[in-house]
Amino acid sequence: MTPHQLTREQARRIAVRAQLLAADRPADLLTVVRRLTLLQLDPTAAIAPNADLVLFSRLGSAYRTAELADHLRDRRLVELNALIRPAEDITLYRAEMAAFPEPGLSWQAFRAEWIRSNDACRRDILDRLARSGPLPSRALPDTCVVPWESTGWTNDRNVTQMLEFLSTMGQVAIAGRQGRQRLWDLAAKVYPDDPVVPAGEALARRNERRLRALGIARAKTAQMPVEPADVGDAGEPAVVEGVKGQWRVDPEQLGQPFTGRAALLSPFDRLVHERRRLAEIFAFEYQLEMYKPAAQRRWGYFALPILFGDRLVGKLDAAADRKAGVLRVTAVHEDEKFTRQMRAEIGAEIKDLARWLELDLRLPD
């Protein structure tokens, strides 16, 4: 197929529309998660947890965090590998889970051997969950005869590691949380009892779902933590003016009308998550600076990328001071000079963020 010829503006608009960040906001939370395919969980909450920030960016201040908790409790959404996914999507991972360890992957073989060495512990944990789950890890028996050895924080954390590996194998699952504490149960009691999709078909469908969420992506790119950013043969080929190499584009996004709006994005938002695509299509420079010394930060500890229409135009340096009851804005960094309209619409979005957080807004002097 002859590749579609796209300008950068067209590529940006495809990406923004696919991520449900155009002017027409989605109707409800489940629509958002099913379209985006995932919400990443992250403990950082300088303003709000990532999953909630992503939902606020799409739904606005009408979004209530209790809705997400309700859907997790009702199992319409489930947690897997620190990602919240639609429950029906889990069937696309079950064949891969059952195939653990994958041949040729030495690190998986090492983990499988450790599990075999501690099979009695594995069975003890499964038996306890069958009788009394869901339970936190601290309530589960550690009967491992071979301790888990690591140079990091997981050293000798036998039950935690066993649960992680059994989750990878599809035997246990996260059934909920008490605060940040995960509650574990048998996967059969958490995941829907849908037919397992064969591995090859499942991979193709995951790539198709990912492309629909991203709009435009590379067939192959650098390995990303948590979730891939490439889409294989999904969609149709495309080239973007002024950018080297081919892309894959969701054909349903081609030729669609576009009306943009202002939005404040989490640093973990999928629109900005892959930095190479961010630079190539949006020409936007961004780094999460929370791990830098304060004196070396250019934009702030947890600066939010600012979207206006199809362009990323700046960063919001702000923090939620719940003790004082305020959303404290330190700076609004302009990557390009804001027009009067931009200031008005971005300012309204900042006010809406404070309203959603139920905090008073404090702007810089």
Coordinates of C-alpha atoms in Angstrom, one line a residue:
M1 CA 0.0 0.0 0.0
T2 CA 1.2 3.5 -0.9
P3 CA 1.9 5.3 2.4
H4 CA -0.5 8.1 3.4
Q5 CA 1.2 11.6 3.2
L6 CA 0.6 13.6 6.4
T7 CA 1.7 17.0 7.5
R8 CA 2.9 17.4 11.1
E9 CA -0.3 19.3 11.8
Q10 CA -2.4 16.3 10.5
A11 CA -0.3 13.9 12.5
R12 CA -0.7 15.9 15.7
R13 CA -4.5 16.2 15.2
I14 CA -4.8 12.5 14.7
A15 CA -2.8 11.9 17.9
V16 CA -4.9 14.4 19.9
R17 CA -8.2 13.1 18.6
A18 CA -7.3 9.5 19.2
Q19 CA -6.5 10.3 22.8
L20 CA -9.9 11.9 23.4
L21 CA -8.4 15.4 23.9
A22 CA -10.3 17.2 21.1
A23 CA -13.1 19.7 21.9
D24 CA -15.8 17.0 22.1
R25 CA -15.3 15.4 25.5
P26 CA -16.1 11.8 25.9
A27 CA -19.3 10.9 27.8
D28 CA -18.1 8.7 30.6
L29 CA -15.2 7.0 32.4
L30 CA -15.6 3.6 30.8
T31 CA -15.6 5.1 27.3
V32 CA -12.3 6.8 28.1
V33 CA -10.5 3.7 29.5
R34 CA -11.8 1.4 26.8
R35 CA -10.5 3.8 24.1
L36 CA -7.2 4.5 25.8
T37 CA -6.8 0.8 26.8
L38 CA -5.1 1.6 30.1
L39 CA -4.6 4.0 33.0
Q40 CA -1.1 3.9 34.5
L41 CA -0.9 3.8 38.3
D42 CA 1.8 5.8 39.8
P43 CA 2.3 6.8 43.5
T44 CA 3.3 10.4 42.7
A45 CA 0.4 12.7 43.6
A46 CA 1.9 16.2 43.6
I47 CA -1.4 17.4 42.1
A48 CA -3.4 14.1 41.9
P49 CA -2.7 10.5 41.1
N50 CA -1.9 9.9 37.4
A51 CA -5.0 7.8 36.7
D52 CA -7.2 10.6 38.1
L53 CA -5.3 13.3 36.2
V54 CA -5.7 11.5 32.9
L55 CA -9.5 11.1 33.5
F56 CA -9.8 14.8 34.5
S57 CA -8.0 15.8 31.3
R58 CA -10.7 14.0 29.3
L59 CA -13.8 14.4 31.4
G60 CA -13.2 17.7 33.2
S61 CA -14.3 18.6 36.7
A62 CA -17.4 16.5 36.3
Y63 CA -15.2 13.5 36.9
R64 CA -15.4 12.1 40.5
T65 CA -12.6 9.8 41.7
A66 CA -15.1 7.5 43.4
E67 CA -16.3 6.5 39.9
L68 CA -12.9 4.8 39.2
A69 CA -13.1 3.0 42.6
D70 CA -16.6 1.9 41.8
H71 CA -15.6 0.4 38.4
L72 CA -12.6 -1.4 40.0
R73 CA -14.8 -2.8 42.8
D74 CA -17.4 -4.0 40.2
R75 CA -14.6 -5.5 38.1
R76 CA -15.5 -3.6 35.0
L77 CA -11.9 -2.4 35.3
V78 CA -9.1 -4.5 36.6
E79 CA -5.5 -3.9 37.6
L80 CA -2.6 -5.7 35.9
N81 CA 1.1 -4.8 36.2
A82 CA 0.3 -1.3 37.6
L83 CA -2.1 -0.6 34.8
I84 CA -5.9 -0.3 35.0
R85 CA -7.4 -2.0 32.0
P86 CA -10.9 -2.8 30.8
A87 CA -11.8 -6.2 32.2
E88 CA -12.7 -7.6 28.8
D89 CA -9.1 -6.9 27.5
I90 CA -7.6 -9.4 30.0
T91 CA -8.5 -12.2 27.6
L92 CA -5.8 -10.7 25.2
Y93 CA -3.1 -11.5 27.8
R94 CA -4.2 -14.9 29.2
A95 CA -2.5 -17.0 26.5
E96 CA 0.8 -15.2 27.1
M97 CA 0.4 -15.8 30.8
A98 CA -0.2 -19.5 30.4
A99 CA 2.9 -19.8 28.2
F100 CA 5.3 -18.5 31.0
P101 CA 8.2 -19.0 30.8
E102 CA 8.7 -18.0 27.2
P103 CA 11.4 -20.1 25.5
G104 CA 14.7 -18.4 25.1
L105 CA 14.2 -15.8 27.9
S106 CA 16.7 -16.7 30.5
W107 CA 15.3 -14.3 33.1
Q108 CA 11.9 -16.0 32.8
A109 CA 13.4 -19.4 33.1
F110 CA 15.3 -18.3 36.3
R111 CA 12.0 -17.2 37.8
A112 CA 10.2 -20.4 36.8
E113 CA 12.9 -22.5 38.4
W114 CA 12.6 -20.5 41.7
I115 CA 8.8 -21.0 41.6
R116 CA 9.3 -24.8 41.1
S117 CA 11.8 -24.9 44.0
N118 CA 9.1 -23.3 46.2
D119 CA 6.1 -25.2 44.8
A120 CA 4.8 -25.9 48.3
C121 CA 4.7 -22.2 49.1
R122 CA 2.9 -21.5 45.8
R123 CA 0.3 -24.0 46.7
D124 CA 0.0 -22.7 50.3
I125 CA -0.7 -19.2 48.9
L126 CA -3.2 -20.4 46.4
D127 CA -5.0 -22.5 49.1
R128 CA -5.2 -19.5 51.5
L129 CA -6.6 -17.2 48.7
A130 CA -9.1 -19.9 47.7
R131 CA -10.4 -20.0 51.3
S132 CA -10.0 -16.4 52.5
G133 CA -9.1 -14.1 49.6
P134 CA -8.8 -11.2 48.8
L135 CA -5.9 -10.7 51.1
P136 CA -2.9 -8.4 51.4
S137 CA 0.5 -10.0 50.9
R138 CA 1.3 -9.7 54.6
A139 CA -1.6 -12.1 55.4
L140 CA -0.2 -14.9 53.2
P141 CA 2.2 -17.6 54.4
D142 CA 5.9 -17.5 53.6
T143 CA 6.8 -21.2 53.4
C144 CA 9.5 -20.7 50.8
V145 CA 12.5 -23.0 51.2
V146 CA 14.6 -21.1 48.7
P147 CA 14.6 -17.3 49.5
W148 CA 14.4 -14.8 46.7
E149 CA 17.8 -13.2 46.3
S150 CA 18.3 -9.7 44.9
T151 CA 20.7 -6.8 45.2
G152 CA 17.6 -4.5 45.3
W153 CA 14.6 -3.9 47.6
T154 CA 13.0 -7.2 46.7
N155 CA 15.7 -9.3 48.4
D156 CA 14.1 -12.0 50.7
R157 CA 10.6 -10.6 49.9
N158 CA 9.4 -14.1 49.1
V159 CA 5.7 -13.7 49.2
T160 CA 5.7 -10.4 47.3
Q161 CA 7.8 -12.0 44.5
M162 CA 5.8 -15.1 44.4
L163 CA 2.6 -13.1 44.0
E164 CA 4.2 -11.0 41.2
F165 CA 5.3 -14.1 39.3
L166 CA 1.9 -15.9 39.8
S167 CA 0.2 -12.8 38.5
T168 CA 2.5 -13.0 35.4
M169 CA 1.4 -16.6 35.1
G170 CA -2.3 -15.7 35.4
Q171 CA -2.8 -17.7 38.6
V172 CA -3.5 -14.7 41.0
A173 CA -4.7 -11.2 40.4
I174 CA -5.1 -7.9 42.2
A175 CA -8.7 -7.8 43.5
G176 CA -8.6 -4.3 44.9
R177 CA -6.6 -2.0 47.2
Q178 CA -6.8 -0.7 50.8
G179 CA -5.1 2.6 50.3
R180 CA -1.9 1.7 48.5
Q181 CA -1.9 -1.9 49.8
R182 CA -2.8 -4.4 47.1
L183 CA -5.3 -7.1 47.8
W184 CA -4.7 -10.5 46.1
D185 CA -7.1 -13.2 45.1
L186 CA -7.2 -16.2 42.6
A187 CA -7.3 -14.9 39.1
A188 CA -10.4 -17.1 38.4
K189 CA -12.3 -15.0 41.0
V190 CA -11.2 -11.6 39.5
Y191 CA -10.9 -11.9 35.7
P192 CA -13.9 -12.5 33.5
D193 CA -14.5 -16.1 32.4
D194 CA -14.1 -15.2 28.7
P195 CA -12.6 -17.5 26.1
V196 CA -8.8 -17.1 25.8
V197 CA -7.6 -15.5 22.6
P198 CA -4.8 -17.4 20.9
A199 CA -1.4 -15.7 21.4
G200 CA -0.8 -14.6 17.8
E201 CA -4.3 -13.2 17.4
A202 CA -4.1 -11.6 20.9
L203 CA -0.9 -9.7 19.9
A204 CA -2.4 -8.5 16.7
R205 CA -5.5 -7.2 18.6
R206 CA -3.4 -5.5 21.2
N207 CA -1.5 -3.7 18.5
E208 CA -4.7 -2.7 16.8
R209 CA -6.2 -1.4 20.1
R210 CA -2.9 0.5 20.9
L211 CA -2.9 2.1 17.5
R212 CA -6.5 3.2 17.9
A213 CA -5.6 4.8 21.2
L214 CA -2.5 6.5 19.8
G215 CA -3.8 7.4 16.3
I216 CA -0.3 7.3 14.8
A217 CA 2.7 5.3 16.0
R218 CA 5.8 3.5 14.8
A219 CA 5.7 -0.1 13.7
K220 CA 8.7 -0.7 15.9
T221 CA 10.4 1.5 18.4
A222 CA 12.6 1.4 21.5
Q223 CA 11.3 -0.8 24.3
M224 CA 9.2 1.2 26.7
P225 CA 8.7 0.4 30.4
V226 CA 5.2 -0.8 31.4
E227 CA 3.5 -0.7 27.9
P228 CA 4.9 -0.9 24.4
A229 CA 4.7 2.2 22.2
D230 CA 4.9 0.4 18.8
V231 CA 2.1 -1.3 16.9
G232 CA 3.6 -3.8 14.5
D233 CA 1.5 -4.1 11.3
A234 CA -1.6 -2.6 12.7
G235 CA -3.3 0.1 10.6
E236 CA -1.9 1.5 7.4
P237 CA 1.5 3.0 6.4
A238 CA 2.1 6.7 6.6
V239 CA 4.9 9.2 6.3
V240 CA 5.0 12.6 8.1
E241 CA 6.4 15.6 6.3
G242 CA 9.8 16.5 7.7
V243 CA 10.1 13.3 9.8
K244 CA 12.3 10.3 8.8
G245 CA 10.9 6.9 8.5
Q246 CA 7.4 5.3 8.2
W247 CA 4.6 5.3 10.6
R248 CA 1.4 3.3 11.1
V249 CA -1.8 5.3 11.2
D250 CA -5.4 4.4 12.2
P251 CA -7.3 4.7 8.9
E252 CA -10.5 5.7 10.8
Q253 CA -8.7 8.9 11.9
L254 CA -7.9 10.0 8.4
G255 CA -9.8 13.0 7.0
Q256 CA -11.8 13.6 10.2
P257 CA -12.7 17.1 11.3
F258 CA -10.8 18.6 14.2
T259 CA -11.7 21.2 16.8
G260 CA -9.2 21.5 19.7
R261 CA -9.3 22.8 23.2
A262 CA -7.0 23.5 26.1
A263 CA -6.0 20.6 28.4
L264 CA -3.6 20.0 31.3
L265 CA -1.8 16.7 30.9
S266 CA -0.2 14.3 33.4
P267 CA 3.5 13.8 32.8
F268 CA 2.6 10.1 32.3
D269 CA -0.2 10.9 29.8
R270 CA 0.1 8.7 26.7
L271 CA 0.0 11.7 24.4
V272 CA 3.4 12.7 25.8
H273 CA 4.7 9.4 27.2
E274 CA 7.0 8.5 24.2
R275 CA 9.5 11.3 24.1
R276 CA 10.8 10.5 20.6
R277 CA 7.3 10.8 19.1
L278 CA 6.7 13.9 21.2
A279 CA 9.8 15.6 19.6
E280 CA 9.1 14.4 16.1
I281 CA 5.5 15.3 15.8
F282 CA 4.9 18.0 18.4
A283 CA 8.5 19.5 18.5
F284 CA 8.0 19.6 22.3
E285 CA 10.8 19.3 24.8
Y286 CA 9.8 17.8 28.1
Q287 CA 11.3 15.9 31.0
L288 CA 9.8 14.8 34.3
E289 CA 12.1 16.7 36.8
M290 CA 11.0 15.3 40.1
Y291 CA 14.2 13.3 40.3
K292 CA 16.4 16.4 39.7
P293 CA 17.8 18.7 42.4
A294 CA 15.5 21.7 42.7
A295 CA 18.2 24.1 41.4
Q296 CA 18.5 22.1 38.2
R297 CA 14.8 22.1 37.3
R298 CA 13.6 24.2 34.4
W299 CA 9.9 23.7 34.7
G300 CA 9.1 22.3 38.2
Y301 CA 8.9 19.1 40.2
F302 CA 5.8 17.8 38.5
A303 CA 5.1 20.2 35.6
L304 CA 2.0 19.4 33.6
P305 CA 2.3 19.7 29.8
I306 CA -0.2 22.2 28.4
L307 CA -2.1 21.3 25.3
F308 CA -3.8 24.0 23.2
G309 CA -5.6 22.7 20.1
D310 CA -3.1 20.4 18.3
R311 CA 0.0 22.0 19.9
L312 CA 1.8 21.5 23.2
V313 CA 2.5 25.1 24.2
G314 CA 3.9 25.1 27.7
K315 CA 4.1 23.6 31.2
L316 CA 2.2 24.3 34.4
D317 CA 4.3 24.2 37.5
A318 CA 1.8 23.7 40.3
A319 CA 1.2 21.6 43.4
A320 CA -1.8 20.7 45.5
D321 CA -1.3 21.9 49.1
R322 CA -4.1 20.0 50.8
K323 CA -3.1 21.1 54.3
A324 CA -3.5 24.7 53.3
G325 CA -6.4 24.0 51.0
V326 CA -4.9 25.5 47.9
L327 CA -3.7 24.6 44.4
R328 CA -0.5 26.6 44.3
V329 CA 0.7 27.7 40.9
T330 CA 4.3 28.6 40.8
A331 CA 4.6 29.3 37.1
V332 CA 3.1 28.9 33.7
H333 CA 6.0 28.3 31.3
E334 CA 5.2 29.5 27.8
D335 CA 7.0 27.5 25.1
E336 CA 5.4 29.8 22.6
K337 CA 3.9 33.2 23.4
F338 CA 0.3 32.9 24.5
T339 CA -2.3 34.8 22.7
R340 CA -5.2 36.4 24.6
Q341 CA -7.4 33.4 23.6
M342 CA -4.8 30.9 24.8
R343 CA -4.5 32.7 28.2
A344 CA -8.2 32.7 28.6
E345 CA -8.8 29.0 27.7
I346 CA -5.7 27.7 29.6
G347 CA -6.6 29.9 32.6
A348 CA -10.1 28.5 32.6
E349 CA -8.7 25.0 32.6
I350 CA -6.4 25.8 35.5
K351 CA -9.5 27.1 37.4
D352 CA -11.3 23.9 36.5
L353 CA -8.5 21.9 37.9
A354 CA -8.7 23.7 41.2
R355 CA -12.5 23.3 41.3
W356 CA -12.1 19.5 40.6
L357 CA -9.5 19.2 43.4
E358 CA -11.8 21.3 45.7
L359 CA -8.9 23.6 46.4
D360 CA -8.6 27.4 46.3
L361 CA -6.4 28.6 43.4
R362 CA -3.3 30.6 44.3
L363 CA -1.6 32.2 41.3
P364 CA 2.0 33.6 41.3
D365 CA 2.3 37.3 42.3

